[in-house]
mmCIF file of C-alpha atoms in Angstrom:
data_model
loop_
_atom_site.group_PDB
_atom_site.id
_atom_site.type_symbol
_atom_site.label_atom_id
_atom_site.label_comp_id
_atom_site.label_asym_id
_atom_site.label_seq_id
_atom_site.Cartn_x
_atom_site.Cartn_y
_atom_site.Cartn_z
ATOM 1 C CA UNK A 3 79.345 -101.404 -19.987
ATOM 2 C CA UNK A 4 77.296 -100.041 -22.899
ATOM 3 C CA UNK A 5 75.423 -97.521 -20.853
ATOM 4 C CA UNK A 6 78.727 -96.324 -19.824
ATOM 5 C CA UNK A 7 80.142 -95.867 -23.340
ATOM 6 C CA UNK A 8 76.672 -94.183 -23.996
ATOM 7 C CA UNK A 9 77.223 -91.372 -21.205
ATOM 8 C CA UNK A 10 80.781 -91.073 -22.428
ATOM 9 C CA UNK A 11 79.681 -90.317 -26.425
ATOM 10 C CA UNK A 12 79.493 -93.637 -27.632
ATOM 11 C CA UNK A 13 76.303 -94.133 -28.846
ATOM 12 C CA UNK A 14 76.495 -95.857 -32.634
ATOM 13 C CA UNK A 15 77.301 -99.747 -32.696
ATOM 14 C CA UNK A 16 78.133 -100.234 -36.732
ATOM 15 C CA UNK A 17 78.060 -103.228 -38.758
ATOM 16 C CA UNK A 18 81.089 -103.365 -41.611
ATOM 17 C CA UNK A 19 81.595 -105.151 -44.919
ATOM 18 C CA UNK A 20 79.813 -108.884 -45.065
ATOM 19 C CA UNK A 21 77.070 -108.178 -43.458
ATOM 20 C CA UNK A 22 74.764 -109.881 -46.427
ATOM 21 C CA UNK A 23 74.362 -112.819 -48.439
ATOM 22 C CA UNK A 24 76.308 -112.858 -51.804
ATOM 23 C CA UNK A 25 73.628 -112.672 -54.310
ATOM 24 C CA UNK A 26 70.374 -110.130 -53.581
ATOM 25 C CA UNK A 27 66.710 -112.043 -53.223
ATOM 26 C CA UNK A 28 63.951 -112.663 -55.437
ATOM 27 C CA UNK A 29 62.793 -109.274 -54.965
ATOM 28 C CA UNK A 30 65.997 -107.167 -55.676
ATOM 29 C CA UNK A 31 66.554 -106.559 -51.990
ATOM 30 C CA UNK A 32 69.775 -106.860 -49.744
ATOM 31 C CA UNK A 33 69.521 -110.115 -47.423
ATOM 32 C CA UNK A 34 71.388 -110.184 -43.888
ATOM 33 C CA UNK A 35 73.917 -113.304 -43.540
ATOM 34 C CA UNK A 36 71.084 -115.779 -41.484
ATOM 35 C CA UNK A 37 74.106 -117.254 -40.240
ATOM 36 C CA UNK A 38 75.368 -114.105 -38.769
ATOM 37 C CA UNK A 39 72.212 -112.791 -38.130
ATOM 38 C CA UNK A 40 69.623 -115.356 -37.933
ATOM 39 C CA UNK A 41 67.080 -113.181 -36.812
ATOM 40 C CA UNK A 42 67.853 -110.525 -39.165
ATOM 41 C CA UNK A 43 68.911 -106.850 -38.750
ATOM 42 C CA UNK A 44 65.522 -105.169 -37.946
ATOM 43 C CA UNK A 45 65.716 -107.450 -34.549
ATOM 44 C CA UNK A 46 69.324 -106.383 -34.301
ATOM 45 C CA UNK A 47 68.527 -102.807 -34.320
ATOM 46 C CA UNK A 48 65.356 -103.517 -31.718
ATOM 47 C CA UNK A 49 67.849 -104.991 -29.291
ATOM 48 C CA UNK A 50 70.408 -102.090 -30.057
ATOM 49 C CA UNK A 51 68.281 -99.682 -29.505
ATOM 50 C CA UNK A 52 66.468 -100.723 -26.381
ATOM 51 C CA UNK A 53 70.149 -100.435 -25.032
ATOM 52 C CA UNK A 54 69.823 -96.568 -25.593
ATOM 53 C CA UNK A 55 72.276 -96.912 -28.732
ATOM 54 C CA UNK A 56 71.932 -96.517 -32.565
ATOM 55 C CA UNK A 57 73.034 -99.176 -35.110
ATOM 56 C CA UNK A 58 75.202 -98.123 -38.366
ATOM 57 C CA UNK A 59 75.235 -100.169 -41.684
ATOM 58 C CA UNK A 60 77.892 -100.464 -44.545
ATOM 59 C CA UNK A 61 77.532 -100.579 -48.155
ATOM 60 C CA UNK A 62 79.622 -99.575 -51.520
ATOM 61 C CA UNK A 63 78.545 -97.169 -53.735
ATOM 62 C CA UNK A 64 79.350 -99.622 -56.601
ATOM 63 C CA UNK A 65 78.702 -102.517 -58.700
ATOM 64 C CA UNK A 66 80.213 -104.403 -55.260
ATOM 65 C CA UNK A 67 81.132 -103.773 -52.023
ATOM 66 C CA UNK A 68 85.104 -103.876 -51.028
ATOM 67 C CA UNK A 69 84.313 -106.846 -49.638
ATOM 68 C CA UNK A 70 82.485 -108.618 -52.923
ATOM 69 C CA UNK A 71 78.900 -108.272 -51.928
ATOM 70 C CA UNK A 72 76.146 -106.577 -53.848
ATOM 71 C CA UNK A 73 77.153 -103.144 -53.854
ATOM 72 C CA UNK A 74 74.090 -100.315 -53.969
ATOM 73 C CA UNK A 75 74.531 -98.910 -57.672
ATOM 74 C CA UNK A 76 71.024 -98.857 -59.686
ATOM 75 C CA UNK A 77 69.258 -100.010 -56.276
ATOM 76 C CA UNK A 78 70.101 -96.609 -54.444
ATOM 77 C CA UNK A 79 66.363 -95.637 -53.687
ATOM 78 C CA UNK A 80 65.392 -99.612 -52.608
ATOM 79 C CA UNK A 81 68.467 -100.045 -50.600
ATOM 80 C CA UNK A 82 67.959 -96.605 -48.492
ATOM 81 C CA UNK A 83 64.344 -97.385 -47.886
ATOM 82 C CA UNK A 84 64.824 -100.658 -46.682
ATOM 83 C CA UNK A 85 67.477 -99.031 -44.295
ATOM 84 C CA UNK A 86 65.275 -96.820 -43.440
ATOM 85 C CA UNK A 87 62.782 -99.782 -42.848
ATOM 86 C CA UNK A 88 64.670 -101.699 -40.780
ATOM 87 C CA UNK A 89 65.612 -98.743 -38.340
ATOM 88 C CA UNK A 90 69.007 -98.228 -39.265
ATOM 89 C CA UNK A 91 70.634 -94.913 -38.087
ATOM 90 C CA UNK A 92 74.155 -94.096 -39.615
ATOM 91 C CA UNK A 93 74.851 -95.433 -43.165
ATOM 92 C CA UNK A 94 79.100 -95.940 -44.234
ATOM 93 C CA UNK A 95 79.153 -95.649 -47.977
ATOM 94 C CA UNK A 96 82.338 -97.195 -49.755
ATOM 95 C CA UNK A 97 83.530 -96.737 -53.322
ATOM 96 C CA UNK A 98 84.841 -99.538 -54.628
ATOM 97 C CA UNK A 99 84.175 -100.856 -57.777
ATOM 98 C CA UNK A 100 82.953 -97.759 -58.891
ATOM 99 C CA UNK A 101 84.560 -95.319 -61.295
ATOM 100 C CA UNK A 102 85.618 -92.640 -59.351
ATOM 101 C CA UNK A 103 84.233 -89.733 -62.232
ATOM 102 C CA UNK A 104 81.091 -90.855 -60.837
ATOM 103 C CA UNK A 105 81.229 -89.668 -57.295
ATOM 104 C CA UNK A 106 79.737 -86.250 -57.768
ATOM 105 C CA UNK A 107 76.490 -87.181 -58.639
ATOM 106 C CA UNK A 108 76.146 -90.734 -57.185
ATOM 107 C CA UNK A 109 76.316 -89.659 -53.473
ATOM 108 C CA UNK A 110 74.435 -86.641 -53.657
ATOM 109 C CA UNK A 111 72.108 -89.308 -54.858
ATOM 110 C CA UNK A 112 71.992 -90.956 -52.184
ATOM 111 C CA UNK A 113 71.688 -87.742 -49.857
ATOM 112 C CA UNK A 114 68.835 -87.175 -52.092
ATOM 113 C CA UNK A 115 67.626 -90.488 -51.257
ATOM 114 C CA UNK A 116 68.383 -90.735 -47.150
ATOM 115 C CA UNK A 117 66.214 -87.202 -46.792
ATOM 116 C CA UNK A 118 63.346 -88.703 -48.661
ATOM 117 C CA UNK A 119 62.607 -90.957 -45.980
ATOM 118 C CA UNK A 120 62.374 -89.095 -43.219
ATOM 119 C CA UNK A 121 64.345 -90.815 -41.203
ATOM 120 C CA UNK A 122 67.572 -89.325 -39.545
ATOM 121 C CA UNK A 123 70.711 -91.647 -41.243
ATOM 122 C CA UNK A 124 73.907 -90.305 -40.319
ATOM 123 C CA UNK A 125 75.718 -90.542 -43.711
ATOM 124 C CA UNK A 126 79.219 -91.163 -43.578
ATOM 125 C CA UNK A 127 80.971 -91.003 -47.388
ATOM 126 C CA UNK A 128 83.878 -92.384 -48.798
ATOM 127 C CA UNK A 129 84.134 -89.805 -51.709
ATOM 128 C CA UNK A 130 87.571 -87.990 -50.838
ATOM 129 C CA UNK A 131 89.585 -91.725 -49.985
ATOM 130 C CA UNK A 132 89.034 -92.703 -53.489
ATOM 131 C CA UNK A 133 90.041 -89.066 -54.733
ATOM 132 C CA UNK A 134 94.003 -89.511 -54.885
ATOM 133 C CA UNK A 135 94.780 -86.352 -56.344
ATOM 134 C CA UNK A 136 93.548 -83.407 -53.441
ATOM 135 C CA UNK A 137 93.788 -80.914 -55.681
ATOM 136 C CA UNK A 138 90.381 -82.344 -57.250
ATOM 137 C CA UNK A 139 88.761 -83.180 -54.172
ATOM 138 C CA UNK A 140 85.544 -80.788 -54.063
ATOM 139 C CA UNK A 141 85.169 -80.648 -50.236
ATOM 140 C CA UNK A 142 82.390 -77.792 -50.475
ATOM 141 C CA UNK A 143 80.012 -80.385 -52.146
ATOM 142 C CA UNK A 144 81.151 -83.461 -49.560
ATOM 143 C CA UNK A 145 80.345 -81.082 -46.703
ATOM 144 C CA UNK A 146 77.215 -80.123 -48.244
ATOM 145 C CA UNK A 147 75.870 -84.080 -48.818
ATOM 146 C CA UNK A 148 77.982 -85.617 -46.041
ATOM 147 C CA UNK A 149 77.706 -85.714 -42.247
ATOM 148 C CA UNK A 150 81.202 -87.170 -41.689
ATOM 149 C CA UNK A 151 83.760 -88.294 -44.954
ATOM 150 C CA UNK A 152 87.023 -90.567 -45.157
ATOM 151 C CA UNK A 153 89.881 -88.652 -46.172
ATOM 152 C CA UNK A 154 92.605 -91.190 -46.516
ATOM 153 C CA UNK A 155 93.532 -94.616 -46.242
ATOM 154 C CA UNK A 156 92.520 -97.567 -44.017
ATOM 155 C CA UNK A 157 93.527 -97.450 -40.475
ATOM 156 C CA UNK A 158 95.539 -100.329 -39.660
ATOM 157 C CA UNK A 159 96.462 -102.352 -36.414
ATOM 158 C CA UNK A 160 100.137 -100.725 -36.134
ATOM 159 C CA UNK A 161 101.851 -97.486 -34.589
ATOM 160 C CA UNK A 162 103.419 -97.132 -38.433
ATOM 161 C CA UNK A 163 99.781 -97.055 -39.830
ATOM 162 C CA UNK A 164 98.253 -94.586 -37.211
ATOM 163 C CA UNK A 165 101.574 -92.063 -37.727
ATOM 164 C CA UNK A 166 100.928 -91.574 -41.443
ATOM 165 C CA UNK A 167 97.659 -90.628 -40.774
ATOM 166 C CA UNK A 168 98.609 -88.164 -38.714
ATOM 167 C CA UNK A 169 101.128 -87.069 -41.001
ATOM 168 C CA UNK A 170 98.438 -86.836 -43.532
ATOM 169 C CA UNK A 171 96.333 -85.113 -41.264
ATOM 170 C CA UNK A 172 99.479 -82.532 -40.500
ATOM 171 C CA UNK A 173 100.356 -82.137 -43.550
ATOM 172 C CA UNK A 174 97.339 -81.140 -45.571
ATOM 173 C CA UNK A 175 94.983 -79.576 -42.667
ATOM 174 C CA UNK A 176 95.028 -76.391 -44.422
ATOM 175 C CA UNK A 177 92.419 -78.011 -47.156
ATOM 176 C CA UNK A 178 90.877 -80.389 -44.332
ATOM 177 C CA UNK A 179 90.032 -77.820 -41.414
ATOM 178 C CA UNK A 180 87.943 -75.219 -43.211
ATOM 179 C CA UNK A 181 85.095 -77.888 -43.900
ATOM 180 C CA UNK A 182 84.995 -79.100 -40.887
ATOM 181 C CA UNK A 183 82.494 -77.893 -37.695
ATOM 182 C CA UNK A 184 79.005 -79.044 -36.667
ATOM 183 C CA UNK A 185 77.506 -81.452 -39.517
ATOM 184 C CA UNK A 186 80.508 -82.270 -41.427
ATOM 185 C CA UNK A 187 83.402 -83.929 -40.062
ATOM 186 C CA UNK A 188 87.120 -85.478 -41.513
ATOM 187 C CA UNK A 189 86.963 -88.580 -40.212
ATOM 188 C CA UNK A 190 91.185 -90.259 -40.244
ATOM 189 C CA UNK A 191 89.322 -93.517 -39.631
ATOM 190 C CA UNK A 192 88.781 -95.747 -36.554
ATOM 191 C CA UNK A 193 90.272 -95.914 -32.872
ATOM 192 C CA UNK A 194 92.924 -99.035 -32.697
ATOM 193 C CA UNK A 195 93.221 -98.739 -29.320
ATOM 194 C CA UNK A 196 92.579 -102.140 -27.448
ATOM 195 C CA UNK A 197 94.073 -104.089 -30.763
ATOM 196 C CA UNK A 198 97.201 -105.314 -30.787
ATOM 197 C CA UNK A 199 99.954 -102.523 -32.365
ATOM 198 C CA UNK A 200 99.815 -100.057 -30.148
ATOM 199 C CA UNK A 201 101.594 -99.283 -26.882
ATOM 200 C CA UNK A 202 100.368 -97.304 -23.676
ATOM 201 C CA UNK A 203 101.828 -94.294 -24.644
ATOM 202 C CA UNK A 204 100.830 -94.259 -28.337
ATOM 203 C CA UNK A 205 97.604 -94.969 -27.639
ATOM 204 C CA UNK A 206 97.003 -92.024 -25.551
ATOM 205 C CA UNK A 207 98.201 -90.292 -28.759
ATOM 206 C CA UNK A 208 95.918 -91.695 -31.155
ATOM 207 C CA UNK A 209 93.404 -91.212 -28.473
ATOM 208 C CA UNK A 210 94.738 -87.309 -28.022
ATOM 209 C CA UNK A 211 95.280 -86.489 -31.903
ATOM 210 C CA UNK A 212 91.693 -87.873 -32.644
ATOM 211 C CA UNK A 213 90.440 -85.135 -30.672
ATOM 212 C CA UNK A 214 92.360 -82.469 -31.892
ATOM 213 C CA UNK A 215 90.960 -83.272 -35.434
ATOM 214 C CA UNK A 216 87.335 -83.544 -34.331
ATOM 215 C CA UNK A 217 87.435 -86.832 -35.404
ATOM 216 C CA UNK A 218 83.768 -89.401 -35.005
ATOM 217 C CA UNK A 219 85.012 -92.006 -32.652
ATOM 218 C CA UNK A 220 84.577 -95.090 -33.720
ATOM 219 C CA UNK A 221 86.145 -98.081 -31.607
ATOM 220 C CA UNK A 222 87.723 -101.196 -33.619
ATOM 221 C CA UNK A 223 88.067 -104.072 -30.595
ATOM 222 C CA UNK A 224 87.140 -106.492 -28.791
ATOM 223 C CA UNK A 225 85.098 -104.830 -25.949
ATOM 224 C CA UNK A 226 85.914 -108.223 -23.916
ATOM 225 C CA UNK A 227 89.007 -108.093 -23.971
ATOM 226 C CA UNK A 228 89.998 -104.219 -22.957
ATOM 227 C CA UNK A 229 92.797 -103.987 -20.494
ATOM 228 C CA UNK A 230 91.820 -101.411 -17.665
ATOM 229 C CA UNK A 231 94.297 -98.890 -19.369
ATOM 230 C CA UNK A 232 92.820 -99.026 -22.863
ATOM 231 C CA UNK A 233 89.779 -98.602 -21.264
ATOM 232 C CA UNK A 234 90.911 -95.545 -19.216
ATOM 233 C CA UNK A 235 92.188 -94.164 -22.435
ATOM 234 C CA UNK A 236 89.170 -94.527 -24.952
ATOM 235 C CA UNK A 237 86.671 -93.562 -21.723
ATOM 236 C CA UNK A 238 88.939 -90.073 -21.351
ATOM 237 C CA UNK A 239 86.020 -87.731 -20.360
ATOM 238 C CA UNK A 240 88.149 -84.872 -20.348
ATOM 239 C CA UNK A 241 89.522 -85.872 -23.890
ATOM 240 C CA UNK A 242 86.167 -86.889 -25.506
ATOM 241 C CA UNK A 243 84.967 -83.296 -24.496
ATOM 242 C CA UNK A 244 87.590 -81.711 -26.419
ATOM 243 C CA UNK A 245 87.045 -84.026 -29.701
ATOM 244 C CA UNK A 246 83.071 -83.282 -29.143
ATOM 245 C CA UNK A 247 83.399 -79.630 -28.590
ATOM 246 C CA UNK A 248 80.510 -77.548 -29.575
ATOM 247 C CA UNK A 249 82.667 -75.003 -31.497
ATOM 248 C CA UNK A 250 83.601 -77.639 -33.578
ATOM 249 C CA UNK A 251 86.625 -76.060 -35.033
ATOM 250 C CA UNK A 252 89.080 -78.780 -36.047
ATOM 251 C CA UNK A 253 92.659 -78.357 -35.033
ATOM 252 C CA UNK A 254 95.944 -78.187 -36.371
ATOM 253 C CA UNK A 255 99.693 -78.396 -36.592
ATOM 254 C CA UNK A 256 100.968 -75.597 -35.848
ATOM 255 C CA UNK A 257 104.923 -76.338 -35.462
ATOM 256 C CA UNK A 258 107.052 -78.987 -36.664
ATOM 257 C CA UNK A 259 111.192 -79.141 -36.200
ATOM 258 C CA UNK A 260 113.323 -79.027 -39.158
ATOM 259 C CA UNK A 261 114.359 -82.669 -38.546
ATOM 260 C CA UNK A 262 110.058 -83.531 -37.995
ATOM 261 C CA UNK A 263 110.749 -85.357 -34.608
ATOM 262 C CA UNK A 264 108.663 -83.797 -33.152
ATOM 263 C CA UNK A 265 105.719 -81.224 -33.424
ATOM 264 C CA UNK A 266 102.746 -79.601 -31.541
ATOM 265 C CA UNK A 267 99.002 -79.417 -31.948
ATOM 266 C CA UNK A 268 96.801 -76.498 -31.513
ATOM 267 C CA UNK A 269 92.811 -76.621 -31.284
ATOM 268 C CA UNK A 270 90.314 -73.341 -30.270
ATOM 269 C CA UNK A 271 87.302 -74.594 -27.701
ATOM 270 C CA UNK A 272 84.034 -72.829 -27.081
ATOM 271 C CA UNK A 273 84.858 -71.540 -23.987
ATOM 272 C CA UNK A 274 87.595 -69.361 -24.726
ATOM 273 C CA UNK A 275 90.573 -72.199 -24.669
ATOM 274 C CA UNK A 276 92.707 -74.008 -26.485
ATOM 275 C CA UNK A 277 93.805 -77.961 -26.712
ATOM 276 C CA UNK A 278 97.222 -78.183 -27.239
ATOM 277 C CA UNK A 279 99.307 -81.691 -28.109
ATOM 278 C CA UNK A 280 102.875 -81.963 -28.014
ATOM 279 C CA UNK A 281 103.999 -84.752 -29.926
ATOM 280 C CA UNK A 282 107.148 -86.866 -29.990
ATOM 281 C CA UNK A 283 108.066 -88.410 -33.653
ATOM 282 C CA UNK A 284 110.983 -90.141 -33.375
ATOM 283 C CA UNK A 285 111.554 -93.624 -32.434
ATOM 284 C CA UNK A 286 115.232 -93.524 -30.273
ATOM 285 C CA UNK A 287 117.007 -92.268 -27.690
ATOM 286 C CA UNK A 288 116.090 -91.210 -23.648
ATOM 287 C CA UNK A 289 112.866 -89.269 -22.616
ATOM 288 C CA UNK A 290 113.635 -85.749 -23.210
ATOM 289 C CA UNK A 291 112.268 -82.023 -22.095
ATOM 290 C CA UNK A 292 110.160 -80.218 -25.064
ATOM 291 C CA UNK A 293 109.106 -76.587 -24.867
ATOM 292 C CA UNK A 294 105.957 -74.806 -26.727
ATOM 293 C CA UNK A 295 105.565 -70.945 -26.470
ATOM 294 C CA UNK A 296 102.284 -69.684 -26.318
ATOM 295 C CA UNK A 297 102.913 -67.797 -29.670
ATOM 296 C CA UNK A 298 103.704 -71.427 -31.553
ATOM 297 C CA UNK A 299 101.152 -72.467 -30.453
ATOM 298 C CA UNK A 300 98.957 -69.383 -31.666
ATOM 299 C CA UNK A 301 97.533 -68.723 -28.547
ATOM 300 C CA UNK A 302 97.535 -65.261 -27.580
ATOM 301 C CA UNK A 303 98.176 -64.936 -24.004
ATOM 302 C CA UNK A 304 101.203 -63.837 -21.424
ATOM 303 C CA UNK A 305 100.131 -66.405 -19.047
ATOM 304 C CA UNK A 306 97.617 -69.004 -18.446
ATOM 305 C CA UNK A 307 95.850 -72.043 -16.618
ATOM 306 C CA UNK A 308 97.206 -75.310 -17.418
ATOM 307 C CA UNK A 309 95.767 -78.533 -17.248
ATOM 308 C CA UNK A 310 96.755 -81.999 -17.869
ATOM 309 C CA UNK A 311 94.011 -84.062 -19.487
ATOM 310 C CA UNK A 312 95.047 -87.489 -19.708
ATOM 311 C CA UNK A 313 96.523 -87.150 -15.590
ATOM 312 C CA UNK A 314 93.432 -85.183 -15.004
ATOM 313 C CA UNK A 315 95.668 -82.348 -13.156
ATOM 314 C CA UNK A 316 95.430 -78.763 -13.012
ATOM 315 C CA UNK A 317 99.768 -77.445 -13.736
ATOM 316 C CA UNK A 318 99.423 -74.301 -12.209
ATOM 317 C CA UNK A 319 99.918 -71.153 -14.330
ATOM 318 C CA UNK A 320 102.663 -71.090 -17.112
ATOM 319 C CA UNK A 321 103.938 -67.795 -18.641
ATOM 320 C CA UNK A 322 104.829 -67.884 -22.279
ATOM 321 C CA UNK A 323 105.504 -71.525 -22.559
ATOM 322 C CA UNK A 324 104.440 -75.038 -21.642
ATOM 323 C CA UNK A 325 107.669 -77.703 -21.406
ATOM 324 C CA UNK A 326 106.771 -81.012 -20.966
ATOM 325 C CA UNK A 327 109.034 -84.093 -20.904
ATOM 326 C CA UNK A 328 108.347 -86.649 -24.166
ATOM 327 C CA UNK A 329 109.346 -91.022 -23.933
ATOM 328 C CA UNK A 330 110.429 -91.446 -27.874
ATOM 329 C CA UNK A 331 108.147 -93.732 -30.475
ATOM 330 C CA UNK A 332 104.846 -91.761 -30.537
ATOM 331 C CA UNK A 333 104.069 -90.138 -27.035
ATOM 332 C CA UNK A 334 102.355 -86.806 -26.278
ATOM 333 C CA UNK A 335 101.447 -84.832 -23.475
ATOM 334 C CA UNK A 336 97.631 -82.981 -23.716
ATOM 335 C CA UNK A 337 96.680 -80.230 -22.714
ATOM 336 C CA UNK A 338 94.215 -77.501 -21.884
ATOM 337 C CA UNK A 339 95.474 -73.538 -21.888
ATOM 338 C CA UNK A 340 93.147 -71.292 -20.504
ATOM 339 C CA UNK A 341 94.448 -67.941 -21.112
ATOM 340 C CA UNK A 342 94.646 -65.621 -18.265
ATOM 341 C CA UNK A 343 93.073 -62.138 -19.472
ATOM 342 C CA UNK A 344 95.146 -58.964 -18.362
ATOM 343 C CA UNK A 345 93.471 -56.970 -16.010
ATOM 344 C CA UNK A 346 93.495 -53.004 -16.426
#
């Protein structure tokens, strides 16, 4: 099962919050749980990566972490090295109990830190989340310390949670989507598909919307305990391409109804074509045909080639438009428009 996450993308496995004891050692350093890891992380990350993967750690930027461990403040250099010591490969950095004023220079610090030991770290920051006015929120300088950065709040395990973020998302890709491509990426938070709040059909959304905003992919389950479905879902080759794509443009609402039930998604790929989401808001009434021209959905085409990525069929060629029939409570259809160049 790992190897075939690993072919799909999947290739961090990433330790939260409480991973250590409560109190440092003797020597100033971080110490693993030795009840959760009684053979500490450096054997951890052996074992990982014999399996082909990479192992992620968490800490806080601050006096503590969220969780009420030591947090990395005044230990920044120690704390990276011994990271670095113990093989670790992607580093989450939180920022609680911290003042906020001093972001700016206390990642960068650890950027600073990471590229001193030579060691490639995948640095993923929590700078912006903590930001709550995004007026403020310098995104040149994340992009230029970060790899990948929270923009919002925690993800939880409900369709309500997982809506807001795309509404977030939505709503303010206009000062999201211009930092984003290869190296730097707004991360909405994790997949909740294979939890508990989700349906079929909004899963496939979280699944599709997560792609449109070059999201990192980070499953929160219990591998287990997947259902063949949720499995089918998070496994989506043809989707996972699109969220991976080399262009690494991020994509965007481009229409919403007055009434915002419902609204569709745009994305440019490297070849030459575009993802495209319609989305179904609202929460009542009977499944119901949708239509997206090619000009909403600021593709620039008469006609084009039309596939279905979640059914894994090619449509045929559509001229103009793409209508598509939506459930209510958080469906979407994806798909990918090739556009059809006129000949002469």
């Amino acid at each position: 099962q790992w190897y075939q996450r690993r072919v799909r993308g999947y290739e961090y496995v990433n330790i939260d919050d409480c991973w250590m004891e409560r109190e440092r050692g003797a020597d100033g350093k971080l110490v693993a749980n030795p009840e959760l890891f009684p053979q500490g992380i450096p054997a951890l990350a052996d074992a990982i990566h014999s399996m082909g993967l990479k192992i992620g750690i968490y800490e806080d930027y601050g006096t503590k972490t969220c969780g009420g461990f030591p947090g990395t403040k005044d230990h920044i250099e120690d704390d990276v090295n011994l990271f670095a010591s113990w093989g670790i490969d992607s580093l989450k950095l939180d920022g609680c109990y911290c003042n906020t004023s001093e972001f700016s220079t206390g990642y960068p610090a650890v950027t600073k830190a990471l590229n001193a030991t030579g060691r490639p770290i995948l640095y993923s920051c929590s700078w912006p989340a903590y930001l709550h006015d995004k007026d403020k929120v310098p995104y040149a300088d994340i992009a230029e310390n970060c790899n990948l950065w929270r923009n919002y709040a925690d993800v939880q395990d409900s369709w309500t949670s997982v809506q807001n973020i795309i509404n977030w998302f939505g709503d303010n890709h206009g000062d999201l989507a211009s930092f984003a491509g290869p190296g730097n990426w707004n991360d909405p938070d994790m997949l909740i598909i294979g939890d508990y709040g989700l349906s079929f059909e909004q899963s496939e959304t979280q699944m599709a919307m997560w792609a449109m905003m070059a999201a990192p992919l980070y499953m929160s389950n219990d591998l287990r305990t997947l259902r063949q479905w949720q499995k089918d879902i998070l496994m989506n080759q043809e989707v996972i391409a699109v969220d991976q794509d080399p262009l690494g443009k991020q994509g965007v609402r481009v229409y919403q109804d007055a009434k915002k039930k419902y609204e569709y998604w745009s994305r440019e790929l490297a070849d030459g074509s575009y993802a495209v989401v319609m989305y179904r808001r609202d929460t009542s009434g009977l499944p119901r045909p949708y239509t997206a021209t090619f000009k909403q959905l600021n593709i620039d085409t008469k006609s084009a080639h039309v596939r279905d990525l979640f059914r894994h069929m090619d449509l045929g060629v559509y001229t103009d438009k793409i209508t598509a029939t939506l459930p209510p409570s958080g469906s979407c259809k994806m798909f990918k428009v090739t556009p059809i160049k006129s000949q002469f």
